[in-house]
């Protein structure tokens, strides 16, 4: 018996902004349409096999909508790397293929997403203006109480505002803590904190 071929699918979750990688055997994929969820449970990639075509419904981090794309079942099950892109942003939104090429492509996409995230923030564009505004004022309160520190022992830090997150970085060791600033839930979880600890390069005993 031939060893069962595996396929790897990947996308960026719009809810938690993590790269999601899913591995399924060709048999699993061919057997039925599958919902392939992000571990956060807030988004999922859907794959439906329709005879000789495959239809994918992909949640898109870049434009916030779902994209429906199709390809031949042959390509879906055998190509080394298939990339599907978001028409609104021109960036890729989904990869299907062999494990190695898919991981490499996803890593490049995550880098591009990171750059965009920082650029938009620098230009004052935010996913949710109100949430970002409240988050920053909450951070200011925590900072005024001297509640921000790094495990390396430093209490000096820098702040970078992104499109849907805030990066706190330690001025001494350079460690970065990313705080999501996209939803009311993100705001709630920051509001209940009195101190923030950046996980630095060296833990102090
Ligand atoms: Zn997620
Ligand atoms: Zn899109
Ligand atoms: Zn530090």
mmCIF file of N, CA and C in Angstrom, residues 101-188:
data_model
loop_
_atom_site.group_PDB
_atom_site.id
_atom_site.type_symbol
_atom_site.label_atom_id
_atom_site.label_comp_id
_atom_site.label_asym_id
_atom_site.label_seq_id
_atom_site.Cartn_x
_atom_site.Cartn_y
_atom_site.Cartn_z
ATOM 1 N N UNK A 101 7.135 24.023 1.180
ATOM 2 C CA UNK A 101 6.825 25.252 0.436
ATOM 3 C C UNK A 101 5.712 26.075 1.084
ATOM 4 N N UNK A 102 4.711 25.413 1.669
ATOM 5 C CA UNK A 102 3.606 26.154 2.296
ATOM 6 C C UNK A 102 4.115 26.919 3.521
ATOM 7 N N UNK A 103 4.940 26.258 4.338
ATOM 8 C CA UNK A 103 5.504 26.931 5.519
ATOM 9 C C UNK A 103 6.344 28.137 5.120
ATOM 10 N N UNK A 104 7.157 27.969 4.080
ATOM 11 C CA UNK A 104 8.023 29.059 3.632
ATOM 12 C C UNK A 104 7.186 30.236 3.130
ATOM 13 N N UNK A 105 6.150 29.937 2.342
ATOM 14 C CA UNK A 105 5.298 30.990 1.795
ATOM 15 C C UNK A 105 4.556 31.716 2.922
ATOM 16 N N UNK A 106 4.089 30.946 3.898
ATOM 17 C CA UNK A 106 3.348 31.549 5.010
ATOM 18 C C UNK A 106 4.266 32.467 5.833
ATOM 19 N N UNK A 107 5.510 32.054 6.023
ATOM 20 C CA UNK A 107 6.452 32.879 6.781
ATOM 21 C C UNK A 107 6.673 34.219 6.073
ATOM 22 N N UNK A 108 6.791 34.181 4.741
ATOM 23 C CA UNK A 108 6.965 35.433 3.986
ATOM 24 C C UNK A 108 5.725 36.309 4.095
ATOM 25 N N UNK A 109 4.563 35.668 4.050
ATOM 26 C CA UNK A 109 3.312 36.429 4.137
ATOM 27 C C UNK A 109 3.165 37.077 5.516
ATOM 28 N N UNK A 110 3.563 36.342 6.553
ATOM 29 C CA UNK A 110 3.482 36.895 7.913
ATOM 30 C C UNK A 110 4.381 38.121 8.040
ATOM 31 N N UNK A 111 5.526 38.059 7.393
ATOM 32 C CA UNK A 111 6.448 39.185 7.411
ATOM 33 C C UNK A 111 5.820 40.400 6.721
ATOM 34 N N UNK A 112 5.202 40.150 5.566
ATOM 35 C CA UNK A 112 4.550 41.234 4.824
ATOM 36 C C UNK A 112 3.407 41.823 5.647
ATOM 37 N N UNK A 113 2.648 40.967 6.319
ATOM 38 C CA UNK A 113 1.522 41.421 7.127
ATOM 39 C C UNK A 113 2.018 42.283 8.285
ATOM 40 N N UNK A 114 3.138 41.864 8.858
ATOM 41 C CA UNK A 114 3.746 42.607 9.959
ATOM 42 C C UNK A 114 4.168 43.998 9.529
ATOM 43 N N UNK A 115 4.753 44.076 8.347
ATOM 44 C CA UNK A 115 5.209 45.360 7.818
ATOM 45 C C UNK A 115 4.027 46.293 7.593
ATOM 46 N N UNK A 116 2.974 45.743 6.989
ATOM 47 C CA UNK A 116 1.770 46.535 6.726
ATOM 48 C C UNK A 116 1.157 47.037 8.019
ATOM 49 N N UNK A 117 1.144 46.162 8.999
ATOM 50 C CA UNK A 117 0.584 46.465 10.317
ATOM 51 C C UNK A 117 1.298 47.678 10.915
ATOM 52 N N UNK A 118 2.622 47.685 10.828
ATOM 53 C CA UNK A 118 3.400 48.795 11.376
ATOM 54 C C UNK A 118 3.216 50.060 10.538
ATOM 55 N N UNK A 119 3.196 49.907 9.207
ATOM 56 C CA UNK A 119 3.057 51.069 8.321
ATOM 57 C C UNK A 119 1.742 51.800 8.537
ATOM 58 N N UNK A 120 0.654 51.037 8.588
ATOM 59 C CA UNK A 120 -0.666 51.652 8.745
ATOM 60 C C UNK A 120 -0.741 52.405 10.068
ATOM 61 N N UNK A 121 -0.195 51.782 11.124
ATOM 62 C CA UNK A 121 -0.207 52.426 12.432
ATOM 63 C C UNK A 121 0.577 53.724 12.422
ATOM 64 N N UNK A 122 1.728 53.705 11.737
ATOM 65 C CA UNK A 122 2.566 54.896 11.666
ATOM 66 C C UNK A 122 1.844 56.024 10.937
ATOM 67 N N UNK A 123 0.947 55.645 10.017
ATOM 68 C CA UNK A 123 0.182 56.662 9.286
ATOM 69 C C UNK A 123 -1.106 57.044 10.014
ATOM 70 N N UNK A 124 -1.314 56.470 11.178
ATOM 71 C CA UNK A 124 -2.497 56.821 11.955
ATOM 72 C C UNK A 124 -3.759 56.125 11.484
ATOM 73 N N UNK A 125 -3.611 55.018 10.778
ATOM 74 C CA UNK A 125 -4.773 54.245 10.343
ATOM 75 C C UNK A 125 -4.927 53.038 11.265
ATOM 76 N N UNK A 126 -6.118 52.904 11.852
ATOM 77 C CA UNK A 126 -6.331 51.815 12.797
ATOM 78 C C UNK A 126 -7.554 51.008 12.416
ATOM 79 N N UNK A 127 -7.530 49.750 12.764
ATOM 80 C CA UNK A 127 -8.667 48.873 12.492
ATOM 81 C C UNK A 127 -9.912 49.425 13.187
ATOM 82 N N UNK A 128 -9.756 49.793 14.433
ATOM 83 C CA UNK A 128 -10.862 50.377 15.183
ATOM 84 C C UNK A 128 -10.323 51.565 15.974
ATOM 85 N N UNK A 129 -10.655 52.754 15.497
ATOM 86 C CA UNK A 129 -10.117 53.992 16.086
ATOM 87 C C UNK A 129 -10.415 54.091 17.577
ATOM 88 N N UNK A 130 -11.655 53.772 17.921
ATOM 89 C CA UNK A 130 -12.103 53.935 19.298
ATOM 90 C C UNK A 130 -11.351 52.986 20.226
ATOM 91 N N UNK A 131 -11.269 51.735 19.821
ATOM 92 C CA UNK A 131 -10.554 50.743 20.622
ATOM 93 C C UNK A 131 -9.097 51.179 20.809
ATOM 94 N N UNK A 132 -8.450 51.615 19.719
ATOM 95 C CA UNK A 132 -7.048 52.014 19.800
ATOM 96 C C UNK A 132 -6.884 53.195 20.758
ATOM 97 N N UNK A 133 -7.782 54.159 20.627
ATOM 98 C CA UNK A 133 -7.735 55.346 21.479
ATOM 99 C C UNK A 133 -7.848 54.962 22.958
ATOM 100 N N UNK A 134 -8.826 54.109 23.266
ATOM 101 C CA UNK A 134 -9.039 53.682 24.651
ATOM 102 C C UNK A 134 -7.857 52.861 25.173
ATOM 103 N N UNK A 135 -7.330 52.014 24.296
ATOM 104 C CA UNK A 135 -6.195 51.169 24.685
ATOM 105 C C UNK A 135 -5.001 52.041 25.065
ATOM 106 N N UNK A 136 -4.768 53.080 24.262
ATOM 107 C CA UNK A 136 -3.620 53.940 24.524
ATOM 108 C C UNK A 136 -3.794 54.712 25.828
ATOM 109 N N UNK A 137 -5.018 55.127 26.096
ATOM 110 C CA UNK A 137 -5.205 55.879 27.339
ATOM 111 C C UNK A 137 -5.096 54.947 28.548
ATOM 112 N N UNK A 138 -5.524 53.698 28.356
ATOM 113 C CA UNK A 138 -5.361 52.693 29.409
ATOM 114 C C UNK A 138 -3.876 52.419 29.679
ATOM 115 N N UNK A 139 -3.117 52.312 28.589
ATOM 116 C CA UNK A 139 -1.668 52.088 28.709
ATOM 117 C C UNK A 139 -0.985 53.248 29.428
ATOM 118 N N UNK A 140 -1.457 54.450 29.110
ATOM 119 C CA UNK A 140 -0.891 55.645 29.746
ATOM 120 C C UNK A 140 -1.118 55.576 31.261
ATOM 121 N N UNK A 141 -2.306 55.132 31.657
ATOM 122 C CA UNK A 141 -2.608 54.979 33.094
ATOM 123 C C UNK A 141 -1.662 53.968 33.756
ATOM 124 N N UNK A 142 -1.496 52.831 33.088
ATOM 125 C CA UNK A 142 -0.619 51.802 33.646
ATOM 126 C C UNK A 142 0.814 52.339 33.740
ATOM 127 N N UNK A 143 1.231 53.061 32.723
ATOM 128 C CA UNK A 143 2.590 53.626 32.702
ATOM 129 C C UNK A 143 2.772 54.652 33.814
ATOM 130 N N UNK A 144 1.736 55.454 34.056
ATOM 131 C CA UNK A 144 1.838 56.478 35.101
ATOM 132 C C UNK A 144 1.978 55.866 36.487
ATOM 133 N N UNK A 145 1.426 54.668 36.645
ATOM 134 C CA UNK A 145 1.593 53.966 37.923
ATOM 135 C C UNK A 145 2.889 53.158 37.941
ATOM 136 N N UNK A 146 3.729 53.378 36.921
ATOM 137 C CA UNK A 146 4.997 52.658 36.785
ATOM 138 C C UNK A 146 4.765 51.157 36.695
ATOM 139 N N UNK A 147 3.740 50.783 35.975
ATOM 140 C CA UNK A 147 3.353 49.374 35.907
ATOM 141 C C UNK A 147 3.966 48.610 34.746
ATOM 142 N N UNK A 148 4.838 49.232 33.978
ATOM 143 C CA UNK A 148 5.423 48.533 32.831
ATOM 144 C C UNK A 148 6.885 48.232 33.097
ATOM 145 N N UNK A 149 7.243 46.963 33.006
ATOM 146 C CA UNK A 149 8.630 46.584 33.254
ATOM 147 C C UNK A 149 9.004 45.401 32.370
ATOM 148 N N UNK A 150 10.291 45.083 32.396
ATOM 149 C CA UNK A 150 10.780 43.941 31.627
ATOM 150 C C UNK A 150 11.442 42.961 32.585
ATOM 151 N N UNK A 151 11.361 41.687 32.253
ATOM 152 C CA UNK A 151 11.968 40.677 33.135
ATOM 153 C C UNK A 151 13.497 40.813 33.207
ATOM 154 N N UNK A 152 14.100 41.593 32.283
ATOM 155 C CA UNK A 152 15.556 41.799 32.346
ATOM 156 C C UNK A 152 15.910 42.806 33.444
ATOM 157 N N UNK A 153 14.870 43.430 34.035
ATOM 158 C CA UNK A 153 15.111 44.360 35.129
ATOM 159 C C UNK A 153 14.919 45.815 34.725
ATOM 160 N N UNK A 154 14.808 46.054 33.442
ATOM 161 C CA UNK A 154 14.662 47.425 32.953
ATOM 162 C C UNK A 154 13.222 47.927 33.157
ATOM 163 N N UNK A 155 13.093 49.217 33.382
ATOM 164 C CA UNK A 155 11.764 49.835 33.418
ATOM 165 C C UNK A 155 11.641 50.884 32.325
ATOM 166 N N UNK A 156 12.598 50.891 31.405
ATOM 167 C CA UNK A 156 12.512 51.806 30.271
ATOM 168 C C UNK A 156 11.972 51.034 29.076
ATOM 169 N N UNK A 157 11.046 51.662 28.370
ATOM 170 C CA UNK A 157 10.404 50.950 27.272
ATOM 171 C C UNK A 157 10.005 51.925 26.171
ATOM 172 N N UNK A 158 9.751 51.376 24.995
ATOM 173 C CA UNK A 158 9.267 52.165 23.866
ATOM 174 C C UNK A 158 7.937 51.606 23.396
ATOM 175 N N UNK A 159 7.182 52.492 22.771
ATOM 176 C CA UNK A 159 5.859 52.094 22.323
ATOM 177 C C UNK A 159 5.735 52.319 20.819
ATOM 178 N N UNK A 160 5.197 51.313 20.129
ATOM 179 C CA UNK A 160 4.906 51.482 18.710
ATOM 180 C C UNK A 160 3.453 51.124 18.456
ATOM 181 N N UNK A 161 2.755 52.050 17.804
ATOM 182 C CA UNK A 161 1.340 51.828 17.531
ATOM 183 C C UNK A 161 1.193 51.260 16.129
ATOM 184 N N UNK A 162 0.512 50.130 16.012
ATOM 185 C CA UNK A 162 0.283 49.488 14.717
ATOM 186 C C UNK A 162 -1.184 49.601 14.322
ATOM 187 N N UNK A 163 -1.507 48.961 13.213
ATOM 188 C CA UNK A 163 -2.867 48.997 12.683
ATOM 189 C C UNK A 163 -3.883 48.402 13.661
ATOM 190 N N UNK A 164 -3.544 47.264 14.251
ATOM 191 C CA UNK A 164 -4.496 46.613 15.156
ATOM 192 C C UNK A 164 -3.785 46.039 16.376
ATOM 193 N N UNK A 165 -2.653 46.620 16.706
ATOM 194 C CA UNK A 165 -1.913 46.152 17.876
ATOM 195 C C UNK A 165 -0.975 47.253 18.352
ATOM 196 N N UNK A 166 -0.457 47.047 19.550
ATOM 197 C CA UNK A 166 0.517 47.972 20.107
ATOM 198 C C UNK A 166 1.729 47.144 20.526
ATOM 199 N N UNK A 167 2.905 47.572 20.127
ATOM 200 C CA UNK A 167 4.121 46.882 20.543
ATOM 201 C C UNK A 167 4.794 47.668 21.653
ATOM 202 N N UNK A 168 5.035 46.996 22.777
ATOM 203 C CA UNK A 168 5.834 47.573 23.851
ATOM 204 C C UNK A 168 7.188 46.898 23.773
ATOM 205 N N UNK A 169 8.244 47.691 23.642
ATOM 206 C CA UNK A 169 9.551 47.041 23.596
ATOM 207 C C UNK A 169 10.439 47.570 24.705
ATOM 208 N N UNK A 170 11.272 46.681 25.219
ATOM 209 C CA UNK A 170 12.181 47.033 26.299
ATOM 210 C C UNK A 170 13.343 47.840 25.720
ATOM 211 N N UNK A 171 13.624 48.989 26.307
ATOM 212 C CA UNK A 171 14.690 49.847 25.799
ATOM 213 C C UNK A 171 16.061 49.260 26.094
ATOM 214 N N UNK A 172 16.131 48.332 27.043
ATOM 215 C CA UNK A 172 17.429 47.772 27.399
ATOM 216 C C UNK A 172 17.757 46.524 26.569
ATOM 217 N N UNK A 173 16.861 45.550 26.532
ATOM 218 C CA UNK A 173 17.210 44.288 25.871
ATOM 219 C C UNK A 173 16.516 44.119 24.530
ATOM 220 N N UNK A 174 15.544 44.986 24.220
ATOM 221 C CA UNK A 174 14.916 44.929 22.898
ATOM 222 C C UNK A 174 13.780 43.940 22.766
ATOM 223 N N UNK A 175 13.448 43.229 23.852
ATOM 224 C CA UNK A 175 12.332 42.276 23.775
ATOM 225 C C UNK A 175 11.034 43.020 23.482
ATOM 226 N N UNK A 176 10.153 42.377 22.736
ATOM 227 C CA UNK A 176 8.914 43.030 22.329
ATOM 228 C C UNK A 176 7.706 42.267 22.849
ATOM 229 N N UNK A 177 6.741 43.005 23.351
ATOM 230 C CA UNK A 177 5.464 42.415 23.726
ATOM 231 C C UNK A 177 4.404 43.026 22.835
ATOM 232 N N UNK A 178 3.680 42.200 22.102
ATOM 233 C CA UNK A 178 2.620 42.718 21.234
ATOM 234 C C UNK A 178 1.277 42.601 21.937
ATOM 235 N N UNK A 179 0.594 43.717 22.033
ATOM 236 C CA UNK A 179 -0.721 43.738 22.666
ATOM 237 C C UNK A 179 -1.761 43.933 21.561
ATOM 238 N N UNK A 180 -2.661 42.972 21.376
ATOM 239 C CA UNK A 180 -3.679 43.163 20.345
ATOM 240 C C UNK A 180 -4.601 44.319 20.696
ATOM 241 N N UNK A 181 -4.917 45.142 19.698
ATOM 242 C CA UNK A 181 -5.780 46.310 19.928
ATOM 243 C C UNK A 181 -6.795 46.396 18.803
ATOM 244 N N UNK A 182 -7.557 45.337 18.650
ATOM 245 C CA UNK A 182 -8.475 45.267 17.526
ATOM 246 C C UNK A 182 -9.937 45.300 17.946
ATOM 247 N N UNK A 183 -10.244 44.714 19.100
ATOM 248 C CA UNK A 183 -11.646 44.537 19.465
ATOM 249 C C UNK A 183 -11.919 45.017 20.894
ATOM 250 N N UNK A 184 -13.188 45.120 21.224
ATOM 251 C CA UNK A 184 -13.578 45.494 22.581
ATOM 252 C C UNK A 184 -13.040 44.481 23.589
ATOM 253 N N UNK A 185 -12.942 43.221 23.177
ATOM 254 C CA UNK A 185 -12.391 42.181 24.040
ATOM 255 C C UNK A 185 -10.935 42.445 24.388
ATOM 256 N N UNK A 186 -10.181 42.958 23.412
ATOM 257 C CA UNK A 186 -8.779 43.300 23.673
ATOM 258 C C UNK A 186 -8.695 44.406 24.720
ATOM 259 N N UNK A 187 -9.603 45.356 24.603
ATOM 260 C CA UNK A 187 -9.639 46.461 25.554
ATOM 261 C C UNK A 187 -9.969 45.954 26.954
ATOM 262 N N UNK A 188 -10.980 45.074 27.033
ATOM 263 C CA UNK A 188 -11.362 44.500 28.329
ATOM 264 C C UNK A 188 -10.183 43.793 28.986
#
